[in-house]
Amino acid sequence: MTEIILIEECNHLQFKKGDFKVCLVYPGEAKIGLSSLAIHRVYSILNSVEGVSCDLFFEDTKSSFFLEKNLKEFDVIAFSITYEDHLFEVASILYKEGIPPLRKEREGKEFPVILGGGIGLFYNPAPFMPLFDVIYLGEAEGRLEEVIKKLAESNKKIEELNAFDNIILSREYRFHYNGEFVEKIEGERKKIFRSPFFSTTYSHSCFLSGDITFKDMYLIEVNRGCIEKCRFCVATYMGLPYREKKIEVLEREIEIAKRYGNRVGLIGAGVTDYSKMEELFEILKKYNVKASFSSLKVSSPSPYIFKIVEESQQKTVTLAPETGNESLRYAINKKVPDEKYFSFAERALEHGAENIKLYFLIGLPGETTDDLMGIVEMAKRFRELALKFWKARGKVGKIHLSVNPIISKPFTPFQWYGLNPKSEIEKKIRLLKREVGKIPNVEISYENIKRTILQAVICRGDTRIGEAAIESAVHGVNFRKSLKEKRLKIDNLYTREREKDELFPWEVVDSGIKREYLWREYCNTYKRKATPHCFPGCKACGLCD
């Protein structure tokens, strides 16, 4: 069992006989799940509810983390979904615990309520509907407590949850298909809950451990959403409107963090967009706490970002140019010129950084070989920048490129886009590996392409994808073969360009974002035309109408 330190300021499991028992499950290893701030938040929120006890469970644990109970002994099993391919892990965990993964096989029998939520699920719950009885759409603060209370008070009568506009009861939906296409969906569209309480709510680590991904680092969420509106980014669209935490709340969290160490990790989709960076810098100095940013946005204006990097002795800075070509970058609505990345990196190096990690996407609309070679040229330029600092310090660092294929996500302008075939992705990766391999001190990594394809299939998939995943996970049937038995070709599922007015399986969800806005933004991609980011009073996407 992983040794952990409990943060006293969180709500922890205090089990009493007669409590309504919830098990929060991360469908991955404990060292990763215990590093997830979402797991910390939901665990603490549920343990704040009178009469509710929330335990934890992970893919590599044999029983619940604290009470050492089997999953069958809980009233609710709540899965936190981060990645689309967690679909397979959910099915596998339920099966191993003696619970039928297929929802229909549990109906009318005494099993816990199987509930799913999380960012990897709520923009398209359809593939998960064959597994989950209940699907929670959106953020937790101010709503999840009420949902669990209602389940406890009603003795697990899930129909009572229809009182909430962000809850899907899977049994109440019917999908009608015509080949690959969704012809009709029966069931009420539900909304994504965006918490109005984020700015005044603590969201920080509840456990620390040397055995997890962020070793003994106290994590603090600074903001949600991102103002940039990059056309591929689901975190932007699902996190809108942009919100940030009040500075006095952040100060209190940093004060708590100091009791457990002297380093914090600042988390957010656009963490360096925080508007009170100078005040944050002074608070960190006041408590003698060093901070690391999850990533840096070169469009962020505050010079105090570099002071925090220097004070914290952060050795690796992470930037996301996404493309090696400025025109292609503007096409995906990332409105940052090349020179801004280089000047930002140079300032970070001046303030003590030694290594630069760069995120790039491949397979974007209209991408050419020249665009790919632009990634190589950028890598050379970053190395040239870093080289003078490495020589002056007598210590050589690294330039690391993380290159991955674009995945089309629901409720983004790219929801229509058909991905490159596997052979084309592999060809592009080979080209980049060969060319980057010629540059000293520069390394390249990329995600497993098979996993990328699985994620692409699931994230735009329907209920048949979920059924095929269950068959694959439980009975060992090849996923491609299972899809073929449903007359679905895996290659078509991720490469097919969707039609303008096609009914999407994720339209069981009302995201609040106008479809015509997303289509207009998608068309602008091919024109390589950028549009403005979010600003006060903006009504473009419809969410803030």
Coordinates of C-alpha atoms in Angstrom, one line a residue:
M1 CA 0.0 0.0 0.0
T2 CA 1.3 3.5 -0.9
E3 CA 2.4 5.5 2.1
I4 CA 0.6 8.8 2.2
I5 CA 0.4 11.9 4.4
L6 CA -3.2 13.2 4.9
I7 CA -3.6 17.0 4.6
E8 CA -5.7 17.9 7.7
E9 CA -7.5 20.8 6.0
C10 CA -9.3 18.3 3.7
N11 CA -12.3 16.2 4.6
H12 CA -11.2 12.7 5.2
L13 CA -12.9 9.4 5.6
Q14 CA -14.4 9.0 9.1
F15 CA -16.5 5.9 8.6
K16 CA -19.5 5.3 10.9
K17 CA -21.8 2.4 11.0
G18 CA -24.9 3.2 8.8
D19 CA -23.0 5.6 6.6
F20 CA -23.9 5.7 2.9
K21 CA -20.7 4.3 1.3
V22 CA -19.2 5.7 -1.9
C23 CA -16.1 4.3 -3.5
L24 CA -14.3 6.8 -5.8
V25 CA -12.4 4.8 -8.4
Y26 CA -9.5 6.0 -10.6
P27 CA -9.2 3.4 -13.5
G28 CA -5.5 3.4 -13.5
E29 CA -2.5 2.9 -11.1
A30 CA -2.6 4.3 -7.6
K31 CA 0.6 6.4 -8.2
I32 CA -1.2 8.2 -11.0
G33 CA -4.7 8.4 -9.4
L34 CA -3.3 9.8 -6.2
S35 CA -1.6 12.5 -8.3
S36 CA -4.9 13.6 -9.8
L37 CA -6.2 16.7 -8.2
A38 CA -9.7 15.7 -9.4
I39 CA -9.5 12.6 -7.2
H40 CA -8.4 14.7 -4.2
R41 CA -11.3 17.3 -4.7
V42 CA -14.1 14.7 -5.1
Y43 CA -12.8 12.6 -2.2
S44 CA -12.8 15.7 0.1
I45 CA -16.2 17.0 -1.2
L46 CA -18.0 13.7 -0.6
N47 CA -16.5 13.2 2.8
S48 CA -17.8 16.6 3.8
V49 CA -21.4 15.3 3.4
E50 CA -23.1 14.3 6.6
G51 CA -23.7 10.5 6.7
V52 CA -21.5 9.8 3.6
S53 CA -18.2 8.0 3.7
C54 CA -16.0 8.0 0.6
D55 CA -13.1 5.6 0.1
L56 CA -10.7 5.2 -2.9
F57 CA -9.9 2.3 -5.3
F58 CA -7.4 2.0 -8.1
E59 CA -6.8 -0.5 -10.9
D60 CA -3.8 -2.0 -9.0
T61 CA -5.4 -2.3 -5.6
K62 CA -7.2 -5.5 -4.4
S63 CA -9.6 -3.7 -2.1
S64 CA -10.6 -0.2 -1.2
F65 CA -7.7 2.0 -0.1
F66 CA -8.6 2.8 3.5
L67 CA -11.4 0.4 4.6
E68 CA -10.1 -2.6 2.6
K69 CA -13.6 -3.4 1.3
N70 CA -14.6 -5.1 -1.9
L71 CA -16.4 -2.8 -4.4
K72 CA -19.6 -4.8 -4.0
E73 CA -19.9 -3.6 -0.4
F74 CA -20.4 0.0 -1.4
D75 CA -23.7 1.8 -2.2
V76 CA -22.2 3.8 -5.1
I77 CA -19.1 3.1 -7.2
A78 CA -18.1 6.5 -8.7
F79 CA -15.5 6.4 -11.6
S80 CA -13.4 9.4 -12.3
I81 CA -12.7 9.3 -16.1
T82 CA -9.6 11.3 -17.3
Y83 CA -8.9 9.6 -20.7
E84 CA -11.3 8.0 -23.2
D85 CA -9.6 4.6 -23.1
H86 CA -10.4 4.4 -19.4
L87 CA -13.6 2.8 -21.0
F88 CA -11.7 -0.5 -21.2
E89 CA -10.4 -0.2 -17.6
V90 CA -13.8 0.5 -16.2
A91 CA -15.2 -2.7 -17.8
S92 CA -12.2 -4.7 -16.6
I93 CA -12.4 -3.5 -13.0
L94 CA -16.1 -4.2 -12.7
Y95 CA -15.7 -7.7 -14.2
K96 CA -12.9 -8.6 -11.8
E97 CA -15.0 -7.4 -8.9
G98 CA -17.8 -9.7 -9.8
I99 CA -20.1 -6.9 -11.1
P100 CA -21.5 -7.2 -14.7
P101 CA -20.0 -4.3 -16.7
L102 CA -23.0 -4.3 -19.0
R103 CA -25.6 -2.1 -17.4
K104 CA -28.5 -4.1 -18.8
E105 CA -27.3 -7.2 -17.0
R106 CA -27.4 -5.4 -13.6
E107 CA -31.0 -4.1 -14.0
G108 CA -33.3 -5.4 -11.3
K109 CA -30.5 -6.9 -9.3
E110 CA -28.8 -5.9 -6.1
F111 CA -25.6 -4.1 -7.2
P112 CA -24.1 -0.7 -6.3
V113 CA -25.1 2.3 -8.4
I114 CA -22.4 2.6 -11.0
L115 CA -21.7 6.4 -11.6
G116 CA -19.3 8.0 -14.0
G117 CA -17.9 11.6 -14.3
G118 CA -14.8 13.5 -15.2
I119 CA -13.3 15.5 -18.1
G120 CA -12.7 12.3 -20.2
L121 CA -16.4 11.5 -20.2
F122 CA -18.7 14.5 -20.0
Y123 CA -18.1 15.9 -23.5
N124 CA -19.3 12.6 -24.9
P125 CA -21.0 10.2 -22.5
A126 CA -22.4 8.0 -25.2
P127 CA -19.7 5.2 -25.3
F128 CA -20.0 5.0 -21.5
M129 CA -23.8 4.6 -21.4
P130 CA -23.7 0.8 -21.8
L131 CA -21.7 0.7 -18.5
F132 CA -22.8 3.5 -16.2
D133 CA -26.2 3.7 -14.5
V134 CA -25.7 7.4 -13.9
I135 CA -23.5 9.9 -15.7
Y136 CA -22.5 13.2 -14.0
L137 CA -21.8 16.1 -16.4
G138 CA -19.5 18.8 -15.4
E139 CA -17.7 20.1 -12.3
A140 CA -18.2 18.9 -8.8
E141 CA -18.3 22.0 -6.4
G142 CA -21.8 22.8 -5.3
R143 CA -23.6 20.1 -7.2
L144 CA -22.0 16.6 -6.6
E145 CA -22.7 16.9 -2.9
E146 CA -26.4 17.3 -3.7
V147 CA -26.5 14.4 -6.1
I148 CA -25.0 12.0 -3.6
K149 CA -27.2 13.3 -0.8
K150 CA -30.3 12.6 -3.0
L151 CA -29.1 9.1 -3.7
A152 CA -28.5 8.5 0.0
E153 CA -31.9 9.9 1.1
S154 CA -33.8 8.0 -1.6
N155 CA -32.1 4.7 -0.9
K156 CA -30.4 4.6 -4.3
K157 CA -33.5 5.4 -6.4
I158 CA -31.7 6.8 -9.3
E159 CA -34.9 8.2 -10.9
E160 CA -34.8 10.9 -8.2
L161 CA -31.7 12.3 -9.9
N162 CA -33.9 13.6 -12.7
A163 CA -34.2 16.7 -10.5
F164 CA -30.7 17.7 -11.7
D165 CA -30.2 19.1 -15.2
N166 CA -26.7 17.7 -15.5
I167 CA -27.5 14.0 -14.7
I168 CA -27.9 11.4 -17.4
L169 CA -29.7 8.2 -16.5
S170 CA -28.5 5.8 -19.2
R171 CA -31.5 3.6 -19.2
E172 CA -33.7 6.5 -20.4
Y173 CA -31.9 6.9 -23.7
R174 CA -32.3 5.1 -27.0
F175 CA -30.0 5.5 -30.0
H176 CA -31.1 4.6 -33.5
Y177 CA -28.5 3.9 -36.2
N178 CA -28.2 3.8 -39.9
G179 CA -24.8 2.2 -40.6
E180 CA -22.2 4.4 -39.1
F181 CA -24.6 7.3 -38.7
V182 CA -26.7 8.2 -35.7
E183 CA -30.2 8.6 -37.1
K184 CA -32.1 9.6 -33.9
I185 CA -31.6 9.9 -30.2
E186 CA -34.4 9.5 -27.7
G187 CA -33.9 11.2 -24.4
E188 CA -33.5 14.6 -22.8
R189 CA -30.4 16.7 -23.5
K190 CA -28.6 17.5 -20.3
K191 CA -26.3 20.4 -19.4
I192 CA -22.7 20.6 -18.2
F193 CA -22.5 22.0 -14.7
R194 CA -19.9 24.8 -14.4
S195 CA -19.4 25.6 -10.8
P196 CA -20.1 29.2 -9.8
F197 CA -18.2 28.6 -6.6
F198 CA -14.7 27.9 -8.0
S199 CA -13.2 31.3 -7.2
T200 CA -13.9 31.0 -3.5
T201 CA -13.4 27.2 -3.0
Y202 CA -10.2 25.5 -1.9
S203 CA -9.0 23.0 -4.5
H204 CA -5.6 21.6 -3.4
S205 CA -3.9 18.4 -2.5
C206 CA -5.4 16.2 0.1
F207 CA -2.6 13.5 0.1
L208 CA 1.2 13.7 -0.2
S209 CA 3.5 10.8 -1.0
G210 CA 6.9 10.2 -2.3
D211 CA 5.6 7.2 -4.3
I212 CA 3.3 9.1 -6.6
T213 CA 3.8 11.0 -9.9
F214 CA 4.2 14.5 -8.3
K215 CA 6.5 13.4 -5.5
D216 CA 5.5 15.2 -2.3
M217 CA 4.4 18.2 -4.3
Y218 CA 1.4 20.1 -3.0
L219 CA -0.9 20.9 -5.9
I220 CA -3.1 24.0 -6.1
E221 CA -5.6 24.8 -8.8
V222 CA -5.3 28.4 -9.8
N223 CA -7.8 28.9 -12.7
R224 CA -10.2 27.0 -15.0
G225 CA -10.7 27.4 -18.7
C226 CA -8.6 29.3 -21.1
I227 CA -9.3 32.5 -23.0
E228 CA -7.4 31.6 -26.2
K229 CA -10.0 29.3 -27.9
C230 CA -7.5 27.1 -29.7
R231 CA -9.8 25.1 -32.1
F232 CA -8.5 21.7 -31.1
C233 CA -8.7 22.1 -27.3
V234 CA -11.5 20.5 -25.4
A235 CA -10.2 21.8 -22.1
T236 CA -10.8 25.4 -23.4
Y237 CA -14.4 24.8 -24.5
M238 CA -15.4 22.6 -21.6
G239 CA -13.8 25.0 -19.1
L240 CA -15.4 28.1 -20.4
P241 CA -16.2 30.7 -19.1
Y242 CA -12.7 31.5 -17.8
R243 CA -12.6 31.7 -14.0
E244 CA -9.8 32.2 -11.5
K245 CA -9.4 31.8 -7.8
K246 CA -9.5 34.8 -5.5
I247 CA -6.0 35.8 -4.3
E248 CA -6.9 35.5 -0.7
V249 CA -8.1 31.9 -1.2
L250 CA -4.8 31.2 -2.9
E251 CA -2.9 32.7 0.0
R252 CA -4.7 30.5 2.5
E253 CA -3.8 27.4 0.4
I254 CA -0.2 28.4 0.1
E255 CA -0.1 29.0 3.9
I256 CA -1.5 25.4 4.4
A257 CA 1.0 24.0 1.9
K258 CA 3.9 25.5 3.9
R259 CA 3.1 23.2 6.8
Y260 CA 3.8 20.2 4.7
G261 CA 6.8 21.4 2.7
N262 CA 8.2 24.3 0.7
R263 CA 7.1 23.6 -2.9
V264 CA 3.7 23.8 -4.7
G265 CA 2.6 22.9 -8.2
L266 CA 0.3 25.5 -9.7
I267 CA -2.3 23.9 -11.9
G268 CA -4.7 25.2 -14.6
A269 CA -5.4 25.1 -18.3
G270 CA -3.9 28.5 -18.6
V271 CA -2.2 28.9 -15.2
T272 CA 0.1 31.8 -16.2
D273 CA -3.0 33.8 -17.4
Y274 CA -3.7 34.4 -13.7
S275 CA -4.4 38.2 -13.4
K276 CA -2.7 38.7 -10.0
M277 CA 0.7 37.2 -10.7
E278 CA 2.6 40.0 -8.9
E279 CA 0.5 39.4 -5.7
L280 CA 1.0 35.7 -6.1
F281 CA 4.8 36.2 -6.4
E282 CA 4.8 38.3 -3.1
I283 CA 2.7 35.6 -1.3
L284 CA 5.1 32.9 -2.3
K285 CA 8.0 35.0 -1.0
K286 CA 6.1 35.8 2.2
Y287 CA 5.8 32.1 3.0
N288 CA 9.1 31.1 1.5
V289 CA 7.4 28.6 -0.8
K290 CA 8.7 27.7 -4.3
A291 CA 6.3 27.2 -7.1
S292 CA 6.3 25.2 -10.4
F293 CA 3.9 25.9 -13.2
S294 CA 2.3 23.0 -15.0
S295 CA 3.0 24.8 -18.3
L296 CA 3.8 28.3 -19.5
K297 CA 1.8 30.3 -22.0
V298 CA 4.0 32.7 -23.9
S299 CA 1.0 35.0 -24.5
S300 CA 0.8 35.6 -20.7
P301 CA 1.9 39.2 -20.0
S302 CA 3.3 39.2 -16.5
P303 CA 7.1 39.5 -15.9
Y304 CA 6.5 37.9 -12.5
I305 CA 6.2 34.5 -14.2
F306 CA 10.0 34.6 -14.7
K307 CA 10.6 35.7 -11.2
I308 CA 8.6 32.8 -9.9
V309 CA 10.6 30.4 -12.2
E310 CA 13.8 31.9 -10.9
E311 CA 12.9 31.8 -7.2
S312 CA 11.6 28.3 -7.5
Q313 CA 14.7 27.1 -9.3
Q314 CA 12.4 25.4 -11.9
K315 CA 14.8 23.7 -14.2
T316 CA 12.4 22.6 -17.0
V317 CA 9.9 24.9 -18.6
T318 CA 7.1 23.6 -20.8
L319 CA 5.8 25.5 -23.8
A320 CA 3.3 24.5 -26.4
P321 CA 3.9 25.9 -29.9
E322 CA 1.7 23.1 -31.3
T323 CA 3.1 23.7 -34.9
G324 CA 6.4 24.6 -36.4
N325 CA 4.7 26.9 -38.9
E326 CA 3.3 30.3 -37.8
S327 CA 0.5 30.2 -40.5
L328 CA -0.7 26.8 -39.4
R329 CA -0.6 27.9 -35.8
Y330 CA -2.9 30.8 -36.6
A331 CA -5.1 28.3 -38.4
I332 CA -5.8 26.4 -35.2
N333 CA -6.4 29.9 -33.5
K334 CA -3.2 29.9 -31.5
K335 CA -2.3 33.5 -32.2
V336 CA 1.4 33.5 -31.2
P337 CA 4.2 34.2 -33.6
D338 CA 7.4 32.1 -33.6
E339 CA 9.6 34.9 -32.3
K340 CA 7.4 35.2 -29.1
Y341 CA 8.3 31.6 -28.3
F342 CA 12.0 32.1 -28.8
S343 CA 12.1 35.4 -26.7
F344 CA 10.0 33.8 -24.0
A345 CA 12.3 30.7 -23.8
E346 CA 15.3 33.0 -23.7
R347 CA 13.9 34.9 -20.7
A348 CA 13.2 31.6 -19.0
L349 CA 16.8 30.5 -19.6
E350 CA 18.0 33.8 -18.3
H351 CA 16.0 33.1 -15.1
G352 CA 17.7 29.8 -14.4
A353 CA 15.8 27.3 -16.6
E354 CA 18.0 24.6 -18.1
N355 CA 15.7 22.4 -20.1
I356 CA 12.8 23.2 -22.5
K357 CA 9.9 20.8 -23.2
L358 CA 7.9 21.6 -26.3
Y359 CA 4.5 20.2 -27.3
F360 CA 3.6 19.8 -31.0
L361 CA 0.6 18.4 -32.8
I362 CA 0.8 16.6 -36.2
G363 CA -2.0 15.6 -38.6
L364 CA -3.6 19.1 -38.5
P365 CA -5.9 20.2 -41.4
G366 CA -3.9 21.4 -44.4
E367 CA -0.6 20.2 -42.9
T368 CA 2.3 19.8 -45.4
T369 CA 5.8 18.3 -45.2
D370 CA 7.1 21.9 -44.9
D371 CA 5.0 22.3 -41.8
L372 CA 6.5 19.2 -40.3
M373 CA 10.0 20.4 -41.1
G374 CA 9.1 23.6 -39.4
I375 CA 9.1 21.6 -36.1
V376 CA 12.6 20.5 -36.8
E377 CA 13.7 24.1 -37.6
M378 CA 12.1 25.3 -34.3
A379 CA 14.0 22.6 -32.4
K380 CA 17.3 23.8 -33.9
R381 CA 16.5 27.4 -33.0
F382 CA 15.6 26.5 -29.4
R383 CA 18.8 24.6 -29.1
E384 CA 20.8 27.5 -30.4
L385 CA 19.2 29.8 -27.8
A386 CA 19.9 27.3 -25.0
L387 CA 23.5 26.6 -26.1
K388 CA 24.9 29.9 -25.0
F389 CA 23.4 29.5 -21.5
W390 CA 24.6 25.9 -21.3
K391 CA 28.2 26.9 -22.2
A392 CA 28.2 29.8 -19.7
R393 CA 27.1 27.4 -16.9
G394 CA 29.3 24.5 -18.0
K395 CA 26.2 22.3 -17.9
V396 CA 24.3 20.9 -20.9
G397 CA 20.5 20.6 -20.7
K398 CA 17.9 19.1 -23.0
I399 CA 15.4 20.2 -25.6
H400 CA 12.5 17.7 -25.5
L401 CA 9.9 17.5 -28.2
S402 CA 6.6 15.7 -27.4
V403 CA 4.9 15.1 -30.7
N404 CA 1.4 13.6 -31.0
P405 CA -1.4 13.3 -33.5
I406 CA -4.3 15.6 -33.2
I407 CA -7.5 13.9 -31.8
S408 CA -10.8 15.4 -32.8
K409 CA -12.8 16.3 -29.7
P410 CA -16.6 16.9 -29.4
F411 CA -17.8 20.4 -28.8
T412 CA -14.7 21.9 -30.4
P413 CA -14.4 23.2 -34.0
F414 CA -12.5 20.0 -34.8
Q415 CA -15.4 17.7 -34.0
W416 CA -16.0 17.3 -37.8
Y417 CA -12.3 16.7 -38.7
G418 CA -11.2 13.3 -40.0
L419 CA -7.8 12.2 -38.6
N420 CA -4.9 11.0 -40.7
P421 CA -4.8 7.2 -41.3
K422 CA -2.4 5.2 -39.1
S423 CA 0.1 4.7 -42.0
E424 CA 0.3 8.5 -42.6
I425 CA 0.8 9.2 -38.9
E426 CA 3.6 6.6 -38.7
K427 CA 5.2 8.1 -41.8
K428 CA 5.2 11.6 -40.2
I429 CA 6.6 10.3 -37.0
R430 CA 9.5 8.5 -38.9
L431 CA 10.3 11.7 -40.7
L432 CA 10.5 13.7 -37.5
K433 CA 12.5 11.0 -35.6
R434 CA 15.0 10.9 -38.4
E435 CA 15.5 14.7 -38.7
V436 CA 15.4 15.4 -34.9
G437 CA 17.9 12.6 -34.4
K438 CA 20.4 14.7 -36.3
I439 CA 20.3 17.5 -33.7
P440 CA 22.5 17.2 -30.6
N441 CA 20.8 17.6 -27.2
V442 CA 17.3 17.3 -28.7
E443 CA 15.1 14.3 -28.1
I444 CA 11.7 13.4 -29.3
S445 CA 8.9 11.3 -27.8
Y446 CA 5.4 10.4 -28.9
E447 CA 2.4 8.5 -27.6
N448 CA 1.6 5.0 -28.7
I449 CA -0.2 5.4 -32.0
K450 CA -2.5 2.5 -31.2
R451 CA -3.6 4.2 -28.0
T452 CA -4.1 7.5 -30.0
I453 CA -6.4 5.7 -32.4
L454 CA -8.4 4.1 -29.6
Q455 CA -8.9 7.5 -27.9
A456 CA -10.0 9.0 -31.3
V457 CA -12.5 6.3 -31.9
I458 CA -14.0 6.5 -28.4
C459 CA -14.2 10.3 -28.1
R460 CA -16.5 10.6 -31.1
G461 CA -18.1 7.2 -30.6
D462 CA -21.6 6.1 -29.7
T463 CA -23.1 3.3 -27.5
R464 CA -21.9 0.6 -29.9
I465 CA -18.3 1.6 -29.1
G466 CA -19.0 1.0 -25.4
E467 CA -20.5 -2.4 -26.1
A468 CA -17.5 -3.4 -28.2
A469 CA -15.1 -2.2 -25.5
I470 CA -16.9 -4.4 -22.8
E471 CA -16.7 -7.4 -25.1
S472 CA -13.0 -6.7 -25.7
A473 CA -12.1 -6.1 -22.0
V474 CA -14.1 -8.9 -20.5
H475 CA -14.0 -11.7 -23.1
G476 CA -10.6 -10.9 -24.7
V477 CA -12.1 -10.3 -28.1
N478 CA -10.0 -8.1 -30.4
F479 CA -11.6 -4.6 -30.3
R480 CA -11.4 -4.3 -34.1
K481 CA -13.1 -7.6 -34.5
S482 CA -15.8 -6.7 -32.0
L483 CA -16.5 -3.5 -33.9
K484 CA -16.6 -5.4 -37.2
E485 CA -19.4 -7.7 -35.8
K486 CA -21.4 -4.4 -35.3
R487 CA -20.6 -3.5 -38.9
L488 CA -18.3 -0.7 -37.9
K489 CA -14.8 -0.3 -39.4
I490 CA -12.3 1.1 -37.0
D491 CA -10.4 3.0 -39.7
N492 CA -13.6 4.8 -40.8
L493 CA -14.5 5.8 -37.2
Y494 CA -11.4 7.9 -36.7
T495 CA -10.6 9.1 -40.3
R496 CA -14.1 9.9 -41.5
E497 CA -14.8 13.6 -41.9
R498 CA -18.2 14.2 -40.3
E499 CA -20.9 15.9 -42.3
K500 CA -21.9 19.5 -41.5
D501 CA -25.4 18.7 -40.3
E502 CA -24.8 15.1 -39.0
L503 CA -26.4 14.1 -35.7
F504 CA -23.6 13.4 -33.3
P505 CA -23.9 10.9 -30.4
W506 CA -22.7 13.5 -28.0
E507 CA -25.7 15.6 -28.6
V508 CA -27.3 14.1 -25.5
V509 CA -25.3 17.0 -24.0
D510 CA -26.1 20.6 -24.2
S511 CA -22.7 22.3 -23.9
G512 CA -24.1 25.8 -24.2
I513 CA -21.8 26.5 -27.2
K514 CA -23.6 27.2 -30.5
R515 CA -23.1 24.6 -33.2
E516 CA -23.0 27.2 -36.0
Y517 CA -20.2 29.0 -34.1
L518 CA -18.1 25.8 -34.0
W519 CA -18.7 25.2 -37.7
R520 CA -17.7 28.7 -38.6
E521 CA -14.5 28.3 -36.6
Y522 CA -13.8 25.0 -38.3
C523 CA -14.1 26.6 -41.7
N524 CA -11.8 29.3 -40.6
T525 CA -9.1 26.7 -40.0
Y526 CA -8.9 25.9 -43.7
K527 CA -8.7 29.7 -44.5
R528 CA -5.9 29.9 -41.9
K529 CA -7.9 32.7 -40.3
A530 CA -7.6 33.5 -36.6
T531 CA -10.5 34.9 -34.5
P532 CA -10.4 36.8 -31.2
H533 CA -10.0 35.2 -27.8
C534 CA -12.6 35.5 -25.0
F535 CA -13.1 39.0 -23.6
P536 CA -15.7 40.6 -21.3
G537 CA -19.0 41.1 -23.0
C538 CA -18.2 38.6 -25.8
K539 CA -21.2 36.7 -27.1
A540 CA -19.6 34.8 -30.0
C541 CA -19.9 31.2 -28.9
G542 CA -23.2 31.5 -27.1
L543 CA -22.1 30.3 -23.7
C544 CA -22.2 33.7 -22.0
D545 CA -25.5 34.9 -23.7

